[in-house]
Amino acid sequence: RPSSSVQYFQYVRTTDWMATECSLDLFCCVRPSIIIHNNYTCHTYHRYDSNKTSKMQAVDERQLDVHNFFMIKHILDDKEAKNELILIGTMVQHVFRGGDHHMQQQRMDDTGHSKDSGSEDSLFPVHREDAPIMFNYRFNDQTADKKNVDLRRTEIHETRDLGKDYRHTFQIKVPLELEVEFDAFPFKVQSATLMIELSTFTSEDHKTRLRPNIIVHRTEKRTMLGIQKDPKAKGKKKRDPASEPFVNLISREKALCREAIEKIDKSYVYDFVSPFPNVTYLYDSKKNYCPKYSVQFLMVEDGMQKFMEIVFPIFLIAAMNHLNVRNAVLAIEKGLEEVEAVDYLNNSATLALAIVVFLPTMIGSSRFHSVLQVNNLYIATIFVSLTLSALPHSVVDTMIPAQVGAYLFWASFLFPIVNGIRFLIYIRGHQAPGA
């Protein structure tokens, strides 16, 4: 049995699926230590024929402890899909076949009597020495194929308490699922999520179903997920944190964060709010096991790029609209020849069409849209101002509506300013030091 000094992860069972979230604040490339807990269960189900009502045969459903270490290498742009991201990394899957303690638990029925006195192989009639147990992956609820997962090697080790340890090393390349978390023009924050699930395994004779139960450490997060160290940083001299004063703690955290960003950030479209992801483990309280977990990054589109490509051109349109209205007002005030309505409307229509070009970028794309969204109010304000500015003197016999529209266009720039303040507040609550 494991030593009593080892701390184990405790699942909270309050709902059918209970999520326990932890934010990784450290990264390193380590060989994960194997932390286990003794929660090995066995259930018996029955398989039925779809055409018959009679019972075919019993199916034993068992749980195997699995330690799945995930090392992140790069996150880069998808060349085949616009504004999509791909994660490249390594996964090390440890599957424990079960030691003496686990075998004894399986052979005991509800009354405490032994169910059988067979050997270890009797529990796994198909999987023997020459057939290592391995659980297939599902990423974002889709079965992984050879494009996503490449098995590099398989090793078999003997453990003290859990019997054989089948250690499988995979190279993965999977797309991330993007979801808008904060959208206030010209700023947008999206979550890039990878849901990792270990699939249930059924033996070839359909008599045994193995369920993977992911085991995690309660305090040491680096045994479950880490960021690969930059090979360029190997030649740098390592510093001893204990020998440095406390005032340098923040600077060390910033240096650590910058090193992580330089290692994994290979995207030209998005920037990391924080290089350290949020990791959430999902526990099934009905079947008493944990088969999946998610890794989530927060990404932000380059706001300054949108300022250069959209906000500044809109600023130019506002200036041209103001000059168009002002020119017509001065012509009336000085008693000069009135600007023809056709020319005035042509200028206003040209400015309106220029705004229409920027609409797709200003609205953005999201699964859920609200009519009273800030971006929609901003666009509505611009079109109302252009509509008022387009009213010529010959139609309404006054230039007051046009002047109101021109000033309303300038007032619409309060939306990006307020959105910028909201964006800074949001980022400050999610950003790591030095990011």
Tab-separated table of C-alpha atoms in Angstrom:
chain	number	residue	atom	x	y	z
A	1	ARG	CA	0.000	0.000	0.000
A	2	PRO	CA	1.162	3.566	-0.566
A	3	SER	CA	2.784	5.446	2.247
A	4	SER	CA	0.467	7.431	4.504
A	5	SER	CA	2.531	10.565	3.875
A	6	VAL	CA	1.391	10.751	0.244
A	7	GLN	CA	-1.404	13.249	-0.346
A	8	TYR	CA	-4.173	12.191	-2.678
A	9	PHE	CA	-6.678	14.133	-4.702
A	10	GLN	CA	-10.178	14.095	-3.224
A	11	TYR	CA	-13.167	14.459	-5.527
A	12	VAL	CA	-16.191	16.369	-4.313
A	13	ARG	CA	-19.365	14.509	-5.159
A	14	THR	CA	-22.243	16.998	-5.102
A	15	THR	CA	-23.574	16.753	-8.662
A	16	ASP	CA	-23.538	14.227	-11.463
A	17	TRP	CA	-20.510	15.954	-12.973
A	18	MET	CA	-18.437	17.903	-10.487
A	19	ALA	CA	-15.693	20.105	-11.879
A	20	THR	CA	-12.646	20.817	-9.748
A	21	GLU	CA	-10.598	23.655	-11.235
A	22	CYS	CA	-7.013	24.670	-10.601
A	23	SER	CA	-4.880	27.282	-12.331
A	24	LEU	CA	-1.353	26.191	-13.138
A	25	ASP	CA	1.076	28.841	-11.987
A	26	LEU	CA	4.310	26.920	-12.642
A	27	PHE	CA	5.732	25.038	-15.560
A	28	CYS	CA	8.601	22.695	-16.160
A	29	CYS	CA	9.489	19.582	-18.069
A	30	VAL	CA	9.479	16.751	-15.529
A	31	ARG	CA	8.954	13.023	-15.562
A	32	PRO	CA	5.746	12.769	-13.541
A	33	SER	CA	5.830	10.857	-10.309
A	34	ILE	CA	3.122	8.241	-10.000
A	35	ILE	CA	0.535	9.203	-7.410
A	36	ILE	CA	-2.264	6.683	-6.885
A	37	HIS	CA	-5.298	6.158	-4.754
A	38	ASN	CA	-6.944	2.879	-3.803
A	39	ASN	CA	-10.364	3.228	-5.387
A	40	TYR	CA	-10.631	0.177	-7.599
A	41	THR	CA	-14.191	-0.956	-8.261
A	42	CYS	CA	-15.891	-3.628	-10.283
A	43	HIS	CA	-19.413	-3.622	-11.707
A	44	THR	CA	-21.285	-6.302	-13.614
A	45	TYR	CA	-23.604	-5.470	-16.507
A	46	HIS	CA	-25.477	-7.679	-18.944
A	47	ARG	CA	-25.339	-7.488	-22.715
A	48	TYR	CA	-28.558	-8.021	-24.648
A	49	ASP	CA	-29.213	-8.966	-28.251
A	50	SER	CA	-31.020	-6.189	-30.165
A	51	ASN	CA	-33.312	-8.748	-31.812
A	52	LYS	CA	-33.937	-10.913	-28.793
A	53	THR	CA	-35.166	-10.239	-25.317
A	54	SER	CA	-33.144	-13.018	-23.732
A	55	LYS	CA	-29.933	-12.246	-21.892
A	56	MET	CA	-26.802	-13.036	-23.896
A	57	GLN	CA	-23.920	-12.839	-21.442
A	58	ALA	CA	-22.610	-10.887	-18.471
A	59	VAL	CA	-20.208	-7.983	-18.982
A	60	ASP	CA	-17.811	-7.138	-16.179
A	61	GLU	CA	-17.112	-3.425	-15.933
A	62	ARG	CA	-13.899	-2.531	-14.138
A	63	GLN	CA	-11.933	0.612	-13.420
A	64	LEU	CA	-8.225	1.026	-13.978
A	65	ASP	CA	-6.186	3.844	-12.484
A	66	VAL	CA	-4.612	6.011	-15.190
A	67	HIS	CA	-2.064	8.771	-14.768
A	68	ASN	CA	-2.023	11.038	-17.839
A	69	PHE	CA	0.797	13.585	-18.049
A	70	PHE	CA	0.392	16.335	-20.657
A	71	MET	CA	3.382	18.409	-21.816
A	72	ILE	CA	2.556	21.433	-23.994
A	73	LYS	CA	5.117	22.410	-26.636
A	74	HIS	CA	3.572	24.917	-29.046
A	75	ILE	CA	0.299	26.608	-29.949
A	76	LEU	CA	0.290	27.874	-33.518
A	77	ASP	CA	-2.082	29.053	-36.254
A	78	ASP	CA	-3.906	26.501	-38.366
A	79	LYS	CA	-2.846	26.934	-41.995
A	80	GLU	CA	-5.947	25.156	-43.293
A	81	ALA	CA	-8.535	27.166	-41.313
A	82	LYS	CA	-8.593	30.921	-40.753
A	83	ASN	CA	-8.230	32.178	-37.180
A	84	GLU	CA	-7.996	28.637	-35.774
A	85	LEU	CA	-5.332	27.264	-33.430
A	86	ILE	CA	-3.466	23.957	-33.185
A	87	LEU	CA	-1.788	22.582	-30.070
A	88	ILE	CA	1.315	20.411	-30.308
A	89	GLY	CA	2.455	18.438	-27.299
A	90	THR	CA	3.314	15.112	-25.728
A	91	MET	CA	1.160	12.848	-23.594
A	92	VAL	CA	2.404	10.081	-21.341
A	93	GLN	CA	-0.300	7.624	-20.334
A	94	HIS	CA	0.356	5.294	-17.399
A	95	VAL	CA	-2.154	2.441	-17.131
A	96	PHE	CA	-1.932	0.341	-13.965
A	97	ARG	CA	-3.067	-3.228	-14.334
A	98	GLY	CA	-3.544	-3.672	-10.614
A	99	GLY	CA	-1.480	-4.963	-7.697
A	100	ASP	CA	-2.226	-7.399	-4.910
A	101	HIS	CA	-4.475	-4.967	-3.050
A	102	HIS	CA	-6.549	-4.215	-6.136
A	103	MET	CA	-6.812	-7.853	-7.096
A	104	GLN	CA	-8.061	-8.694	-3.624
A	105	GLN	CA	-10.726	-5.978	-3.853
A	106	GLN	CA	-11.966	-7.288	-7.183
A	107	ARG	CA	-12.239	-10.877	-5.935
A	108	MET	CA	-14.425	-9.916	-2.987
A	109	ASP	CA	-18.177	-9.736	-3.436
A	110	ASP	CA	-20.608	-7.628	-1.401
A	111	THR	CA	-20.633	-10.168	1.451
A	112	GLY	CA	-16.858	-10.084	1.784
A	113	HIS	CA	-16.344	-13.569	0.363
A	114	SER	CA	-13.946	-14.342	-2.406
A	115	LYS	CA	-15.486	-14.319	-5.892
A	116	ASP	CA	-12.778	-16.503	-7.422
A	117	SER	CA	-9.339	-17.731	-6.679
A	118	GLY	CA	-7.907	-17.326	-10.139
A	119	SER	CA	-4.742	-15.599	-11.129
A	120	GLU	CA	-4.313	-12.041	-12.293
A	121	ASP	CA	-4.805	-13.105	-15.890
A	122	SER	CA	-8.305	-14.412	-15.067
A	123	LEU	CA	-9.449	-10.823	-14.546
A	124	PHE	CA	-8.141	-9.863	-17.962
A	125	PRO	CA	-8.673	-12.942	-20.109
A	126	VAL	CA	-7.650	-11.198	-23.326
A	127	HIS	CA	-4.857	-8.881	-22.209
A	128	ARG	CA	-1.710	-10.718	-21.221
A	129	GLU	CA	1.971	-9.979	-21.213
A	130	ASP	CA	2.105	-9.447	-24.978
A	131	ALA	CA	-0.950	-7.142	-25.091
A	132	PRO	CA	-0.451	-3.912	-23.108
A	133	ILE	CA	-3.599	-2.101	-22.043
A	134	MET	CA	-4.050	1.326	-23.653
A	135	PHE	CA	-6.988	3.742	-23.638
A	136	ASN	CA	-7.741	5.701	-26.791
A	137	TYR	CA	-8.188	9.470	-26.696
A	138	ARG	CA	-11.111	11.708	-27.571
A	139	PHE	CA	-10.440	15.397	-28.111
A	140	ASN	CA	-13.323	17.873	-27.879
A	141	ASP	CA	-15.803	14.967	-28.040
A	142	GLN	CA	-14.307	13.589	-31.258
A	143	THR	CA	-12.387	10.345	-31.565
A	144	ALA	CA	-8.713	11.002	-32.259
A	145	ASP	CA	-7.236	9.640	-35.475
A	146	LYS	CA	-3.695	9.190	-36.728
A	147	LYS	CA	-3.529	12.863	-37.692
A	148	ASN	CA	-4.086	13.839	-34.067
A	149	VAL	CA	-2.229	11.128	-32.129
A	150	ASP	CA	0.977	9.305	-32.957
A	151	LEU	CA	2.089	6.506	-30.635
A	152	ARG	CA	5.848	6.834	-30.199
A	153	ARG	CA	6.639	3.988	-27.806
A	154	THR	CA	5.259	1.663	-25.164
A	155	GLU	CA	7.095	0.523	-22.041
A	156	ILE	CA	6.139	-1.934	-19.310
A	157	HIS	CA	7.284	-1.406	-15.741
A	158	GLU	CA	6.622	-3.192	-12.480
A	159	THR	CA	5.260	-1.095	-9.627
A	160	ARG	CA	5.285	-1.870	-5.941
A	161	ASP	CA	1.545	-1.690	-5.332
A	162	LEU	CA	-0.266	-1.587	-8.668
A	163	GLY	CA	1.266	-4.421	-10.615
A	164	LYS	CA	2.285	-3.694	-14.173
A	165	ASP	CA	2.480	-0.103	-15.413
A	166	TYR	CA	1.917	0.267	-19.147
A	167	ARG	CA	3.599	3.531	-20.120
A	168	HIS	CA	2.529	4.881	-23.520
A	169	THR	CA	4.074	8.028	-25.024
A	170	PHE	CA	2.097	9.939	-27.658
A	171	GLN	CA	2.833	12.895	-29.906
A	172	ILE	CA	-0.346	14.933	-30.340
A	173	LYS	CA	-1.428	17.638	-32.777
A	174	VAL	CA	-5.015	18.719	-32.157
A	175	PRO	CA	-7.162	21.772	-32.967
A	176	LEU	CA	-8.415	23.911	-30.105
A	177	GLU	CA	-12.042	24.888	-29.697
A	178	LEU	CA	-12.451	28.681	-29.672
A	179	GLU	CA	-15.246	30.421	-27.797
A	180	VAL	CA	-15.759	34.179	-27.316
A	181	GLU	CA	-15.485	35.184	-23.651
A	182	PHE	CA	-15.307	38.982	-23.969
A	183	ASP	CA	-16.333	40.966	-27.051
A	184	ALA	CA	-16.312	44.755	-26.962
A	185	PHE	CA	-15.080	46.384	-30.155
A	186	PRO	CA	-12.192	46.654	-30.907
A	187	PHE	CA	-11.212	44.172	-28.173
A	188	LYS	CA	-12.033	40.462	-28.092
A	189	VAL	CA	-10.963	37.695	-25.713
A	190	GLN	CA	-11.499	34.054	-26.668
A	191	SER	CA	-10.997	30.826	-24.792
A	192	ALA	CA	-9.035	28.074	-26.541
A	193	THR	CA	-10.138	24.795	-24.980
A	194	LEU	CA	-9.019	21.209	-25.366
A	195	MET	CA	-11.268	18.587	-23.771
A	196	ILE	CA	-9.286	15.375	-23.193
A	197	GLU	CA	-11.200	12.180	-22.594
A	198	LEU	CA	-10.009	8.588	-22.219
A	199	SER	CA	-12.358	6.180	-23.985
A	200	THR	CA	-13.755	3.061	-22.375
A	201	PHE	CA	-12.082	-0.117	-23.572
A	202	THR	CA	-13.896	-3.382	-24.302
A	203	SER	CA	-12.055	-6.673	-24.537
A	204	GLU	CA	-12.117	-8.724	-27.711
A	205	ASP	CA	-14.475	-11.318	-26.232
A	206	HIS	CA	-16.897	-8.543	-25.094
A	207	LYS	CA	-16.882	-9.899	-21.544
A	208	THR	CA	-14.818	-7.165	-19.889
A	209	ARG	CA	-15.236	-3.415	-20.114
A	210	LEU	CA	-12.411	-1.298	-18.688
A	211	ARG	CA	-13.039	2.283	-17.621
A	212	PRO	CA	-10.123	4.700	-17.146
A	213	ASN	CA	-10.061	6.520	-13.831
A	214	ILE	CA	-7.704	9.509	-13.995
A	215	ILE	CA	-5.706	10.022	-10.804
A	216	VAL	CA	-4.184	13.379	-9.915
A	217	HIS	CA	-2.029	14.861	-7.189
A	218	ARG	CA	-3.663	17.151	-4.658
A	219	THR	CA	-0.896	19.767	-4.524
A	220	GLU	CA	1.794	19.128	-7.148
A	221	LYS	CA	0.168	20.281	-10.383
A	222	ARG	CA	3.255	19.745	-12.507
A	223	THR	CA	2.805	15.972	-12.344
A	224	MET	CA	-0.305	16.353	-14.522
A	225	LEU	CA	0.532	19.167	-16.937
A	226	GLY	CA	3.609	21.174	-17.822
A	227	ILE	CA	5.104	23.456	-20.452
A	228	GLN	CA	8.220	22.226	-22.181
A	229	LYS	CA	11.336	24.164	-21.304
A	230	ASP	CA	12.849	26.229	-24.063
A	231	PRO	CA	16.004	24.502	-25.367
A	232	LYS	CA	17.557	27.943	-25.852
A	233	ALA	CA	17.328	28.523	-22.110
A	234	LYS	CA	19.440	25.487	-21.221
A	235	GLY	CA	22.657	27.447	-21.420
A	236	LYS	CA	21.415	30.132	-19.058
A	237	LYS	CA	22.697	30.088	-15.520
A	238	LYS	CA	20.094	28.881	-13.056
A	239	ARG	CA	19.389	30.993	-10.033
A	240	ASP	CA	18.648	29.744	-6.570
A	241	PRO	CA	15.397	31.388	-5.380
A	242	ALA	CA	16.348	30.811	-1.739
A	243	SER	CA	19.495	32.904	-2.125
A	244	GLU	CA	17.697	35.898	-3.634
A	245	PRO	CA	15.844	38.537	-1.636
A	246	PHE	CA	12.061	38.540	-1.461
A	247	VAL	CA	11.823	41.766	-3.514
A	248	ASN	CA	12.945	39.851	-6.594
A	249	LEU	CA	10.048	37.400	-6.373
A	250	ILE	CA	7.829	39.395	-8.736
A	251	SER	CA	10.620	39.866	-11.243
A	252	ARG	CA	11.277	36.100	-11.222
A	253	GLU	CA	7.584	35.450	-11.857
A	254	LYS	CA	7.615	37.871	-14.781
A	255	ALA	CA	10.706	36.208	-16.222
A	256	LEU	CA	9.063	32.799	-15.831
A	257	CYS	CA	5.910	34.029	-17.563
A	258	ARG	CA	7.854	35.560	-20.450
A	259	GLU	CA	9.830	32.359	-20.901
A	260	ALA	CA	6.603	30.337	-21.063
A	261	ILE	CA	5.046	32.692	-23.617
A	262	GLU	CA	8.146	32.642	-25.811
A	263	LYS	CA	8.076	28.847	-25.778
A	264	ILE	CA	4.448	28.085	-26.606
A	265	ASP	CA	3.241	31.208	-28.437
A	266	LYS	CA	3.705	30.604	-32.169
A	267	SER	CA	0.539	32.402	-33.283
A	268	TYR	CA	0.492	35.573	-35.368
A	269	VAL	CA	-3.236	36.139	-34.801
A	270	TYR	CA	-3.666	35.756	-31.049
A	271	ASP	CA	-1.750	36.745	-27.931
A	272	PHE	CA	-1.892	34.934	-24.602
A	273	VAL	CA	-3.643	36.602	-21.699
A	274	SER	CA	-1.722	34.095	-19.587
A	275	PRO	CA	0.459	31.182	-20.722
A	276	PHE	CA	-0.708	29.097	-17.762
A	277	PRO	CA	-3.986	27.299	-18.511
A	278	ASN	CA	-6.979	26.546	-16.343
A	279	VAL	CA	-7.308	22.784	-15.866
A	280	THR	CA	-10.681	21.315	-14.891
A	281	TYR	CA	-11.231	17.639	-14.003
A	282	LEU	CA	-14.729	16.249	-14.546
A	283	TYR	CA	-15.847	13.533	-12.145
A	284	ASP	CA	-18.797	11.247	-12.856
A	285	SER	CA	-20.431	10.706	-9.479
A	286	LYS	CA	-22.854	8.086	-10.822
A	287	LYS	CA	-20.137	5.727	-12.029
A	288	ASN	CA	-17.546	6.941	-9.501
A	289	TYR	CA	-14.668	7.674	-11.826
A	290	CYS	CA	-12.947	10.566	-13.629
A	291	PRO	CA	-12.552	9.954	-17.386
A	292	LYS	CA	-11.921	13.458	-18.721
A	293	TYR	CA	-10.486	16.899	-18.103
A	294	SER	CA	-10.160	20.177	-19.996
A	295	VAL	CA	-7.248	22.549	-20.613
A	296	GLN	CA	-8.243	26.140	-21.329
A	297	PHE	CA	-6.195	29.156	-22.445
A	298	LEU	CA	-7.379	32.746	-22.751
A	299	MET	CA	-6.370	34.382	-26.028
A	300	VAL	CA	-6.781	37.986	-27.153
A	301	GLU	CA	-6.803	39.380	-30.647
A	302	ASP	CA	-4.416	42.227	-31.293
A	303	GLY	CA	-6.433	45.350	-30.349
A	304	MET	CA	-3.829	47.760	-31.707
A	305	GLN	CA	-4.096	46.113	-35.101
A	306	LYS	CA	-7.825	46.798	-35.111
A	307	PHE	CA	-7.156	50.386	-34.123
A	308	MET	CA	-4.916	50.787	-37.160
A	309	GLU	CA	-7.203	48.911	-39.561
A	310	ILE	CA	-10.664	50.060	-38.407
A	311	VAL	CA	-10.792	52.751	-35.714
A	312	PHE	CA	-8.449	55.181	-37.468
A	313	PRO	CA	-10.266	54.846	-40.841
A	314	ILE	CA	-13.575	55.422	-39.021
A	315	PHE	CA	-11.996	58.488	-37.441
A	316	LEU	CA	-11.163	59.709	-40.961
A	317	ILE	CA	-14.760	59.069	-42.081
A	318	ALA	CA	-16.025	61.077	-39.099
A	319	ALA	CA	-13.766	63.975	-40.084
A	320	MET	CA	-14.920	63.863	-43.730
A	321	ASN	CA	-18.560	63.727	-42.618
A	322	HIS	CA	-18.047	66.736	-40.352
A	323	LEU	CA	-16.412	68.713	-43.164
A	324	ASN	CA	-19.247	67.832	-45.537
A	325	VAL	CA	-21.855	69.112	-43.079
A	326	ARG	CA	-19.799	72.150	-42.125
A	327	ASN	CA	-19.321	73.123	-45.749
A	328	ALA	CA	-23.077	73.126	-46.332
A	329	VAL	CA	-23.692	75.158	-43.146
A	330	LEU	CA	-21.115	77.822	-44.069
A	331	ALA	CA	-22.592	78.131	-47.553
A	332	ILE	CA	-25.980	78.937	-46.024
A	333	GLU	CA	-24.667	81.297	-43.328
A	334	LYS	CA	-22.600	83.400	-45.758
A	335	GLY	CA	-25.357	83.559	-48.310
A	336	LEU	CA	-23.337	81.741	-50.897
A	337	GLU	CA	-24.769	79.387	-53.468
A	338	GLU	CA	-26.447	76.490	-51.660
A	339	VAL	CA	-24.813	73.090	-52.033
A	340	GLU	CA	-26.906	70.995	-54.363
A	341	ALA	CA	-28.796	68.181	-52.677
A	342	VAL	CA	-27.542	65.633	-55.197
A	343	ASP	CA	-23.884	66.377	-54.476
A	344	TYR	CA	-24.511	66.452	-50.734
A	345	LEU	CA	-26.293	63.089	-50.797
A	346	ASN	CA	-23.552	61.575	-52.976
A	347	ASN	CA	-20.917	62.534	-50.414
A	348	SER	CA	-23.034	61.134	-47.558
A	349	ALA	CA	-23.699	57.883	-49.432
A	350	THR	CA	-19.985	57.415	-50.119
A	351	LEU	CA	-19.210	57.778	-46.420
A	352	ALA	CA	-21.985	55.321	-45.488
A	353	LEU	CA	-20.669	52.701	-47.927
A	354	ALA	CA	-17.198	53.096	-46.450
A	355	ILE	CA	-18.634	52.214	-43.021
A	356	VAL	CA	-20.398	49.148	-44.438
A	357	VAL	CA	-17.002	47.715	-45.444
A	358	PHE	CA	-15.981	47.494	-41.768
A	359	LEU	CA	-19.224	45.911	-40.534
A	360	PRO	CA	-18.103	42.207	-40.629
A	361	THR	CA	-15.070	42.961	-38.484
A	362	MET	CA	-17.013	45.173	-36.083
A	363	ILE	CA	-19.776	42.628	-35.506
A	364	GLY	CA	-17.509	39.583	-35.243
A	365	SER	CA	-18.606	35.967	-35.028
A	366	SER	CA	-20.073	34.174	-32.028
A	367	ARG	CA	-22.477	31.346	-31.325
A	368	PHE	CA	-24.774	33.613	-29.303
A	369	HIS	CA	-25.784	37.161	-30.185
A	370	SER	CA	-27.764	39.733	-28.234
A	371	VAL	CA	-29.658	42.658	-29.734
A	372	LEU	CA	-28.576	44.983	-26.923
A	373	GLN	CA	-24.918	44.078	-27.262
A	374	VAL	CA	-22.420	46.925	-26.967
A	375	ASN	CA	-21.092	46.369	-30.479
A	376	ASN	CA	-24.617	46.576	-31.928
A	377	LEU	CA	-25.290	49.817	-30.066
A	378	TYR	CA	-22.038	51.249	-31.395
A	379	ILE	CA	-22.930	50.356	-34.996
A	380	ALA	CA	-26.490	51.691	-34.550
A	381	THR	CA	-25.113	54.991	-33.241
A	382	ILE	CA	-22.867	55.366	-36.295
A	383	PHE	CA	-25.689	54.705	-38.760
A	384	VAL	CA	-28.091	57.041	-36.963
A	385	SER	CA	-25.466	59.792	-37.052
A	386	LEU	CA	-24.814	59.236	-40.775
A	387	THR	CA	-28.549	59.248	-41.485
A	388	LEU	CA	-29.014	62.571	-39.741
A	389	SER	CA	-25.914	63.997	-41.414
A	390	ALA	CA	-27.274	63.027	-44.842
A	391	LEU	CA	-30.393	65.219	-44.534
A	392	PRO	CA	-29.849	68.179	-46.928
A	393	HIS	CA	-31.108	71.703	-46.330
A	394	SER	CA	-33.432	71.551	-49.326
A	395	VAL	CA	-35.377	68.652	-47.771
A	396	VAL	CA	-35.824	69.675	-44.107
A	397	ASP	CA	-35.212	73.427	-44.572
A	398	THR	CA	-32.608	73.419	-41.804
A	399	MET	CA	-29.110	72.050	-41.114
A	400	ILE	CA	-29.701	71.303	-37.435
A	401	PRO	CA	-30.316	67.532	-37.928
A	402	ALA	CA	-27.139	67.278	-40.020
A	403	GLN	CA	-25.117	69.087	-37.355
A	404	VAL	CA	-26.545	66.842	-34.638
A	405	GLY	CA	-25.569	63.801	-36.706
A	406	ALA	CA	-22.020	65.053	-37.197
A	407	TYR	CA	-21.498	65.605	-33.465
A	408	LEU	CA	-23.186	62.289	-32.661
A	409	PHE	CA	-20.625	60.566	-34.896
A	410	TRP	CA	-17.836	62.060	-32.800
A	411	ALA	CA	-19.623	61.015	-29.592
A	412	SER	CA	-19.733	57.400	-30.823
A	413	PHE	CA	-15.984	57.141	-30.185
A	414	LEU	CA	-16.826	56.925	-26.485
A	415	PHE	CA	-17.748	53.282	-27.112
A	416	PRO	CA	-14.172	52.162	-28.001
A	417	ILE	CA	-12.791	54.230	-25.115
A	418	VAL	CA	-15.147	52.676	-22.551
A	419	ASN	CA	-14.570	49.231	-24.079
A	420	GLY	CA	-10.837	49.739	-23.685
A	421	ILE	CA	-11.289	50.422	-19.958
A	422	ARG	CA	-13.503	47.341	-19.586
A	423	PHE	CA	-10.927	45.289	-21.467
A	424	LEU	CA	-8.088	46.378	-19.176
A	425	ILE	CA	-10.140	45.490	-16.100
A	426	TYR	CA	-10.998	42.072	-17.536
A	427	ILE	CA	-7.395	41.333	-18.500
A	428	ARG	CA	-6.057	42.404	-15.125
A	429	GLY	CA	-8.281	39.827	-13.447
A	430	HIS	CA	-7.014	36.970	-15.646
A	431	GLN	CA	-3.465	37.900	-16.553
A	432	ALA	CA	-0.424	36.273	-15.020
A	433	PRO	CA	2.478	38.457	-13.793
A	434	GLY	CA	4.634	39.548	-16.700
A	435	ALA	CA	2.202	38.389	-19.402
